[in-house]
């Protein structure tokens, strides 16, 4: 049984920073790509960033490119999302997801390709 537990959300002023963490248990963590997605009220869940199973490849949505950074520590079974220069439009519930396929290449940014999700962590950016 895979479990993903996010932490690190909160309230921050525009221009500030937050670091999200997602600790995984269950399947061999180092075999699966990980992604961060977000969902604002009344909107669909959208891709934010993804990282390959080895950590060698990363992908970002255009809206966060240059401001957010995804990384992983396979020994700690944890994926991180460093968010800098936050904007009010970044306000959402952030979810980490684990790819359903082992060692997929290339990394997928499609929400339906992720079959395990955390409970989500709220990020609120005030103007």
CSV table of N, CA and C in Angstrom, one decimal:
chain,number,residue,atom,x,y,z
A,1,UNK,N,0.8,-1.2,0.0
A,1,UNK,CA,0.0,0.0,0.0
A,1,UNK,C,0.9,1.2,0.0
A,2,UNK,N,0.7,2.1,-1.0
A,2,UNK,CA,1.5,3.3,-1.1
A,2,UNK,C,0.8,4.4,-0.3
A,3,UNK,N,1.6,5.1,0.4
A,3,UNK,CA,1.1,6.3,1.1
A,3,UNK,C,2.0,7.5,0.8
A,4,UNK,N,1.4,8.6,0.6
A,4,UNK,CA,2.2,9.8,0.3
A,4,UNK,C,1.7,10.9,1.3
A,5,UNK,N,2.6,11.5,2.0
A,5,UNK,CA,2.3,12.5,3.0
A,5,UNK,C,3.0,13.8,2.7
A,6,UNK,N,2.2,14.8,2.4
A,6,UNK,CA,2.8,16.1,2.1
A,6,UNK,C,2.9,17.0,3.4
A,7,UNK,N,3.8,17.9,3.3
A,7,UNK,CA,3.9,18.9,4.4
A,7,UNK,C,4.6,20.2,3.9
A,8,UNK,N,4.5,21.2,4.6
A,8,UNK,CA,5.2,22.5,4.2
A,8,UNK,C,4.3,23.6,3.7
A,9,UNK,N,3.1,23.4,3.5
A,9,UNK,CA,2.2,24.4,3.0
A,9,UNK,C,2.0,25.5,4.1
A,10,UNK,N,1.3,26.6,3.7
A,10,UNK,CA,1.1,27.7,4.6
A,10,UNK,C,0.7,28.9,3.9
A,11,UNK,N,0.6,30.0,4.7
A,11,UNK,CA,0.3,31.3,4.2
A,11,UNK,C,1.6,32.2,4.1
A,12,UNK,N,1.8,32.8,2.9
A,12,UNK,CA,3.0,33.6,2.7
A,12,UNK,C,2.6,34.8,1.8
A,13,UNK,N,3.4,35.8,2.0
A,13,UNK,CA,3.1,37.0,1.2
A,13,UNK,C,3.7,36.9,-0.2
A,14,UNK,N,3.2,37.6,-1.2
A,14,UNK,CA,3.7,37.6,-2.5
A,14,UNK,C,5.2,37.9,-2.5
A,15,UNK,N,5.9,37.1,-3.3
A,15,UNK,CA,7.4,37.3,-3.3
A,15,UNK,C,8.1,36.4,-2.4
A,16,UNK,N,7.4,35.7,-1.5
A,16,UNK,CA,8.0,34.9,-0.5
A,16,UNK,C,8.3,33.5,-1.0
A,17,UNK,N,8.7,32.6,-0.1
A,17,UNK,CA,9.1,31.2,-0.5
A,17,UNK,C,8.5,30.2,0.4
A,18,UNK,N,8.3,29.0,-0.1
A,18,UNK,CA,7.9,27.9,0.7
A,18,UNK,C,8.5,26.6,0.1
A,19,UNK,N,8.7,25.6,1.0
A,19,UNK,CA,9.3,24.3,0.5
A,19,UNK,C,8.3,23.2,0.9
A,20,UNK,N,7.8,22.6,0.0
A,20,UNK,CA,6.9,21.4,0.2
A,20,UNK,C,7.7,20.1,0.2
A,21,UNK,N,7.3,19.2,1.1
A,21,UNK,CA,7.9,17.9,1.1
A,21,UNK,C,6.8,16.8,1.0
A,22,UNK,N,7.2,15.7,0.4
A,22,UNK,CA,6.3,14.6,0.3
A,22,UNK,C,7.0,13.3,0.5
A,23,UNK,N,6.7,12.6,1.6
A,23,UNK,CA,7.3,11.4,2.0
A,23,UNK,C,6.5,10.2,1.6
A,24,UNK,N,7.1,9.2,1.0
A,24,UNK,CA,6.4,8.1,0.4
A,24,UNK,C,6.7,6.8,1.2
A,25,UNK,N,5.8,5.9,1.2
A,25,UNK,CA,6.0,4.6,1.8
A,25,UNK,C,5.3,3.6,0.9
A,26,UNK,N,5.7,2.3,0.9
A,26,UNK,CA,5.1,1.3,0.1
A,26,UNK,C,6.0,0.8,-1.0
A,27,UNK,N,5.8,1.1,-2.2
A,27,UNK,CA,6.6,0.6,-3.3
A,27,UNK,C,8.0,1.2,-3.3
A,28,UNK,N,8.9,0.5,-4.0
A,28,UNK,CA,10.3,1.0,-4.0
A,28,UNK,C,10.3,2.4,-4.7
A,29,UNK,N,10.6,3.4,-3.8
A,29,UNK,CA,10.4,4.8,-4.2
A,29,UNK,C,11.3,5.1,-5.4
A,30,UNK,N,12.5,4.6,-5.5
A,30,UNK,CA,13.4,5.0,-6.5
A,30,UNK,C,13.1,4.4,-7.9
A,31,UNK,N,12.0,3.7,-8.0
A,31,UNK,CA,11.6,3.1,-9.3
A,31,UNK,C,10.6,4.0,-10.0
A,32,UNK,N,10.1,5.0,-9.3
A,32,UNK,CA,8.9,5.8,-9.9
A,32,UNK,C,9.2,7.3,-10.0
A,33,UNK,N,8.7,7.8,-11.1
A,33,UNK,CA,8.7,9.3,-11.2
A,33,UNK,C,7.7,9.9,-10.2
A,34,UNK,N,8.0,11.1,-9.8
A,34,UNK,CA,7.1,11.8,-8.9
A,34,UNK,C,6.7,13.1,-9.5
A,35,UNK,N,5.5,13.6,-9.1
A,35,UNK,CA,5.1,14.9,-9.7
A,35,UNK,C,4.4,15.7,-8.6
A,36,UNK,N,4.4,17.0,-8.8
A,36,UNK,CA,3.6,17.9,-8.0
A,36,UNK,C,2.5,18.5,-8.9
A,37,UNK,N,1.3,18.5,-8.4
A,37,UNK,CA,0.1,19.1,-9.1
A,37,UNK,C,-0.5,20.0,-8.1
A,38,UNK,N,-1.4,20.9,-8.6
A,38,UNK,CA,-2.2,21.8,-7.7
A,38,UNK,C,-3.6,22.0,-8.3
A,39,UNK,N,-4.4,22.3,-7.3
A,39,UNK,CA,-5.9,22.5,-7.7
A,39,UNK,C,-6.4,23.7,-6.9
A,40,UNK,N,-6.8,24.7,-7.7
A,40,UNK,CA,-7.5,25.9,-7.1
A,40,UNK,C,-9.0,25.6,-7.1
A,41,UNK,N,-9.7,26.4,-6.2
A,41,UNK,CA,-11.2,26.2,-6.1
A,41,UNK,C,-11.8,26.4,-7.5
A,42,UNK,N,-12.7,25.4,-7.8
A,42,UNK,CA,-13.4,25.5,-9.1
A,42,UNK,C,-12.6,25.2,-10.3
A,43,UNK,N,-11.4,24.8,-10.1
A,43,UNK,CA,-10.5,24.4,-11.3
A,43,UNK,C,-10.1,23.0,-11.2
A,44,UNK,N,-9.6,22.5,-12.4
A,44,UNK,CA,-9.1,21.1,-12.4
A,44,UNK,C,-7.7,21.1,-11.9
A,45,UNK,N,-7.3,19.9,-11.5
A,45,UNK,CA,-6.0,19.6,-11.0
A,45,UNK,C,-5.0,19.8,-12.2
A,46,UNK,N,-3.9,20.6,-11.9
A,46,UNK,CA,-3.0,20.9,-13.0
A,46,UNK,C,-1.6,20.6,-12.7
A,47,UNK,N,-0.8,20.2,-13.7
A,47,UNK,CA,0.6,19.9,-13.5
A,47,UNK,C,1.4,21.1,-13.1
A,48,UNK,N,2.3,20.8,-12.2
A,48,UNK,CA,3.3,21.9,-11.7
A,48,UNK,C,4.7,21.5,-12.1
A,49,UNK,N,5.1,20.3,-11.6
A,49,UNK,CA,6.5,19.9,-11.8
A,49,UNK,C,6.6,18.3,-11.7
A,50,UNK,N,7.6,17.7,-12.3
A,50,UNK,CA,7.8,16.3,-12.2
A,50,UNK,C,9.3,16.0,-12.3
A,51,UNK,N,9.6,14.9,-11.7
A,51,UNK,CA,11.0,14.5,-11.7
A,51,UNK,C,11.1,13.0,-12.0
A,52,UNK,N,12.1,12.6,-12.7
A,52,UNK,CA,12.2,11.2,-13.1
A,52,UNK,C,12.6,10.3,-11.9
A,53,UNK,N,12.5,9.0,-12.1
A,53,UNK,CA,12.8,8.1,-11.0
A,53,UNK,C,14.2,8.2,-10.5
A,54,UNK,N,15.2,8.6,-11.4
A,54,UNK,CA,16.6,8.7,-11.0
A,54,UNK,C,16.9,10.1,-10.5
A,55,UNK,N,16.0,11.0,-10.8
A,55,UNK,CA,16.3,12.4,-10.4
A,55,UNK,C,17.0,13.2,-11.5
A,56,UNK,N,17.4,12.5,-12.6
A,56,UNK,CA,18.2,13.2,-13.6
A,56,UNK,C,17.4,14.1,-14.5
A,57,UNK,N,16.1,14.0,-14.6
A,57,UNK,CA,15.3,14.8,-15.5
A,57,UNK,C,14.2,15.5,-14.7
A,58,UNK,N,14.0,16.8,-15.0
A,58,UNK,CA,12.9,17.5,-14.3
A,58,UNK,C,12.1,18.3,-15.4
A,59,UNK,N,10.8,18.5,-15.1
A,59,UNK,CA,9.9,19.2,-16.0
A,59,UNK,C,9.1,20.1,-15.2
A,60,UNK,N,8.7,21.3,-15.8
A,60,UNK,CA,8.0,22.3,-15.1
A,60,UNK,C,6.9,22.9,-16.0
A,61,UNK,N,5.8,23.2,-15.4
A,61,UNK,CA,4.8,24.0,-16.1
A,61,UNK,C,5.4,25.4,-16.5
A,62,UNK,N,4.9,26.0,-17.6
A,62,UNK,CA,5.4,27.3,-18.0
A,62,UNK,C,5.2,28.3,-16.9
A,63,UNK,N,4.1,28.2,-16.2
A,63,UNK,CA,3.7,29.2,-15.2
A,63,UNK,C,4.7,29.2,-14.0
A,64,UNK,N,5.4,28.1,-13.8
A,64,UNK,CA,6.3,28.1,-12.6
A,64,UNK,C,7.8,28.0,-13.0
A,65,UNK,N,8.1,27.8,-14.2
A,65,UNK,CA,9.5,27.7,-14.7
A,65,UNK,C,10.3,28.9,-14.2
A,66,UNK,N,11.4,28.6,-13.6
A,66,UNK,CA,12.3,29.6,-13.1
A,66,UNK,C,12.1,30.0,-11.7
A,67,UNK,N,10.9,29.7,-11.2
A,67,UNK,CA,10.5,30.1,-9.8
A,67,UNK,C,10.5,28.8,-8.9
A,68,UNK,N,10.1,27.7,-9.4
A,68,UNK,CA,9.9,26.5,-8.6
A,68,UNK,C,11.1,25.5,-9.0
A,69,UNK,N,11.4,24.6,-8.0
A,69,UNK,CA,12.4,23.6,-8.3
A,69,UNK,C,12.0,22.3,-7.6
A,70,UNK,N,12.0,21.2,-8.4
A,70,UNK,CA,11.7,19.9,-7.8
A,70,UNK,C,12.9,19.1,-7.6
A,71,UNK,N,13.0,18.4,-6.5
A,71,UNK,CA,14.1,17.5,-6.3
A,71,UNK,C,13.7,16.3,-5.5
A,72,UNK,N,14.5,15.3,-5.4
A,72,UNK,CA,14.2,14.1,-4.6
A,72,UNK,C,15.4,13.5,-3.9
A,73,UNK,N,15.1,12.8,-2.8
A,73,UNK,CA,16.1,12.1,-2.1
A,73,UNK,C,15.6,10.7,-2.0
A,74,UNK,N,16.2,9.8,-2.8
A,74,UNK,CA,15.7,8.4,-2.8
A,74,UNK,C,16.0,7.7,-1.5
A,75,UNK,N,17.0,8.0,-0.8
A,75,UNK,CA,17.3,7.4,0.5
A,75,UNK,C,16.2,7.7,1.5
A,76,UNK,N,15.8,9.0,1.5
A,76,UNK,CA,14.8,9.5,2.4
A,76,UNK,C,13.3,9.2,1.9
A,77,UNK,N,13.2,8.7,0.6
A,77,UNK,CA,11.9,8.5,0.0
A,77,UNK,C,11.1,9.7,0.0
A,78,UNK,N,11.7,10.8,-0.3
A,78,UNK,CA,11.0,12.1,-0.2
A,78,UNK,C,11.3,12.9,-1.5
A,79,UNK,N,10.2,13.6,-1.9
A,79,UNK,CA,10.3,14.6,-3.0
A,79,UNK,C,10.0,15.9,-2.5
A,80,UNK,N,10.7,16.9,-3.0
A,80,UNK,CA,10.5,18.3,-2.6
A,80,UNK,C,10.1,19.2,-3.7
A,81,UNK,N,9.4,20.3,-3.3
A,81,UNK,CA,9.1,21.4,-4.2
A,81,UNK,C,9.5,22.7,-3.6
A,82,UNK,N,10.6,23.3,-4.0
A,82,UNK,CA,11.0,24.6,-3.6
A,82,UNK,C,10.3,25.7,-4.4
A,83,UNK,N,9.5,26.5,-3.7
A,83,UNK,CA,8.7,27.6,-4.4
A,83,UNK,C,9.2,28.9,-4.0
A,84,UNK,N,9.8,29.7,-5.0
A,84,UNK,CA,10.3,31.0,-4.7
A,84,UNK,C,9.4,32.0,-5.5
A,85,UNK,N,9.6,33.3,-5.2
A,85,UNK,CA,8.9,34.4,-5.9
A,85,UNK,C,7.4,34.0,-6.1
A,86,UNK,N,6.8,33.6,-5.0
A,86,UNK,CA,5.4,33.2,-5.1
A,86,UNK,C,4.4,34.3,-5.4
A,87,UNK,N,3.4,34.0,-6.2
A,87,UNK,CA,2.4,34.9,-6.6
A,87,UNK,C,1.0,34.5,-6.1
A,88,UNK,N,0.1,35.5,-6.0
A,88,UNK,CA,-1.2,35.1,-5.5
A,88,UNK,C,-1.9,34.0,-6.4
A,89,UNK,N,-1.6,34.0,-7.7
A,89,UNK,CA,-2.1,32.9,-8.6
A,89,UNK,C,-1.6,31.5,-8.3
A,90,UNK,N,-0.6,31.4,-7.4
A,90,UNK,CA,0.0,30.1,-7.0
A,90,UNK,C,-0.9,29.5,-5.9
A,91,UNK,N,-1.8,30.3,-5.4
A,91,UNK,CA,-2.7,29.8,-4.3
A,91,UNK,C,-3.5,28.6,-4.8
A,92,UNK,N,-3.4,27.5,-4.0
A,92,UNK,CA,-4.0,26.2,-4.4
A,92,UNK,C,-3.7,25.2,-3.3
A,93,UNK,N,-4.4,24.0,-3.5
A,93,UNK,CA,-4.0,22.8,-2.7
A,93,UNK,C,-3.0,22.1,-3.6
A,94,UNK,N,-1.8,21.8,-3.0
A,94,UNK,CA,-0.8,21.1,-3.8
A,94,UNK,C,-0.7,19.7,-3.4
A,95,UNK,N,-0.7,18.8,-4.4
A,95,UNK,CA,-0.6,17.4,-4.2
A,95,UNK,C,0.6,16.8,-4.8
A,96,UNK,N,1.2,15.8,-4.1
A,96,UNK,CA,2.2,15.0,-4.8
A,96,UNK,C,1.6,13.7,-5.3
A,97,UNK,N,2.1,13.3,-6.4
A,97,UNK,CA,1.6,12.0,-7.0
A,97,UNK,C,2.8,11.1,-7.4
A,98,UNK,N,2.5,9.8,-7.4
A,98,UNK,CA,3.5,8.8,-7.9
A,98,UNK,C,3.0,8.2,-9.1
A,99,UNK,N,3.9,8.1,-10.1
A,99,UNK,CA,3.6,7.5,-11.4
A,99,UNK,C,3.1,6.1,-11.3
A,100,UNK,N,2.2,5.7,-12.1
A,100,UNK,CA,1.7,4.3,-12.0
A,100,UNK,C,2.6,3.3,-12.6
A,101,UNK,N,3.5,3.8,-13.5
A,101,UNK,CA,4.4,2.9,-14.3
A,101,UNK,C,5.8,3.0,-13.7
A,102,UNK,N,6.5,1.8,-13.7
A,102,UNK,CA,7.8,1.7,-13.2
A,102,UNK,C,8.8,2.3,-14.2
A,103,UNK,N,9.7,3.2,-13.8
A,103,UNK,CA,10.8,3.7,-14.6
A,103,UNK,C,10.3,4.2,-16.0
A,104,UNK,N,9.2,4.9,-16.0
A,104,UNK,CA,8.7,5.4,-17.3
A,104,UNK,C,9.6,6.4,-17.9
A,105,UNK,N,9.8,6.3,-19.2
A,105,UNK,CA,10.6,7.3,-20.0
A,105,UNK,C,9.8,7.7,-21.2
A,106,UNK,N,9.6,9.1,-21.5
A,106,UNK,CA,10.1,10.1,-20.6
A,106,UNK,C,9.1,10.3,-19.5
A,107,UNK,N,9.4,11.2,-18.6
A,107,UNK,CA,8.5,11.5,-17.4
A,107,UNK,C,7.2,12.1,-18.0
A,108,UNK,N,6.1,11.7,-17.4
A,108,UNK,CA,4.8,12.1,-17.8
A,108,UNK,C,4.3,13.3,-17.0
A,109,UNK,N,3.6,14.2,-17.6
A,109,UNK,CA,3.0,15.4,-16.9
A,109,UNK,C,1.5,15.3,-16.9
A,110,UNK,N,1.0,14.1,-17.3
A,110,UNK,CA,-0.5,13.9,-17.4
A,110,UNK,C,-1.0,13.4,-16.0
A,111,UNK,N,-2.0,14.0,-15.5
A,111,UNK,CA,-2.5,13.7,-14.1
A,111,UNK,C,-3.0,12.3,-14.0
A,112,UNK,N,-3.6,11.8,-15.1
A,112,UNK,CA,-4.1,10.4,-15.0
A,112,UNK,C,-3.0,9.3,-15.1
A,113,UNK,N,-1.8,9.7,-15.3
A,113,UNK,CA,-0.7,8.7,-15.3
A,113,UNK,C,-0.2,8.5,-13.9
A,114,UNK,N,-0.7,9.3,-12.9
A,114,UNK,CA,-0.3,9.2,-11.5
A,114,UNK,C,-1.4,8.5,-10.8
A,115,UNK,N,-1.2,7.4,-10.1
A,115,UNK,CA,-2.3,6.7,-9.5
A,115,UNK,C,-2.2,6.7,-8.0
A,116,UNK,N,-1.2,7.3,-7.4
A,116,UNK,CA,-1.2,7.5,-5.9
A,116,UNK,C,-1.0,8.9,-5.6
A,117,UNK,N,-1.8,9.4,-4.6
A,117,UNK,CA,-1.8,10.8,-4.3
A,117,UNK,C,-1.7,11.0,-2.8
A,118,UNK,N,-1.1,12.1,-2.4
A,118,UNK,CA,-1.2,12.5,-1.0
A,118,UNK,C,-2.5,13.2,-0.7
A,119,UNK,N,-2.6,13.7,0.6
A,119,UNK,CA,-3.8,14.3,1.0
A,119,UNK,C,-3.9,15.8,0.6
A,120,UNK,N,-2.8,16.3,0.2
A,120,UNK,CA,-2.8,17.7,-0.2
A,120,UNK,C,-2.3,18.6,0.9
A,121,UNK,N,-1.7,19.7,0.5
A,121,UNK,CA,-1.3,20.8,1.5
A,121,UNK,C,-1.7,22.1,0.9
A,122,UNK,N,-2.3,23.0,1.7
A,122,UNK,CA,-2.8,24.3,1.2
A,122,UNK,C,-1.6,25.3,1.2
A,123,UNK,N,-1.5,26.0,0.0
A,123,UNK,CA,-0.6,27.1,-0.1
A,123,UNK,C,-1.4,28.3,-0.5
A,124,UNK,N,-1.3,29.3,0.4
A,124,UNK,CA,-2.0,30.6,0.2
A,124,UNK,C,-1.0,31.7,0.1
A,125,UNK,N,-1.1,32.5,-1.0
A,125,UNK,CA,-0.2,33.6,-1.3
A,125,UNK,C,-1.0,34.9,-1.2
A,126,UNK,N,-0.7,35.7,-0.3
A,126,UNK,CA,-1.5,37.0,-0.2
A,126,UNK,C,-0.8,38.1,-1.0
A,127,UNK,N,-1.6,39.0,-1.5
A,127,UNK,CA,-1.0,40.1,-2.3
A,127,UNK,C,-0.6,41.3,-1.4
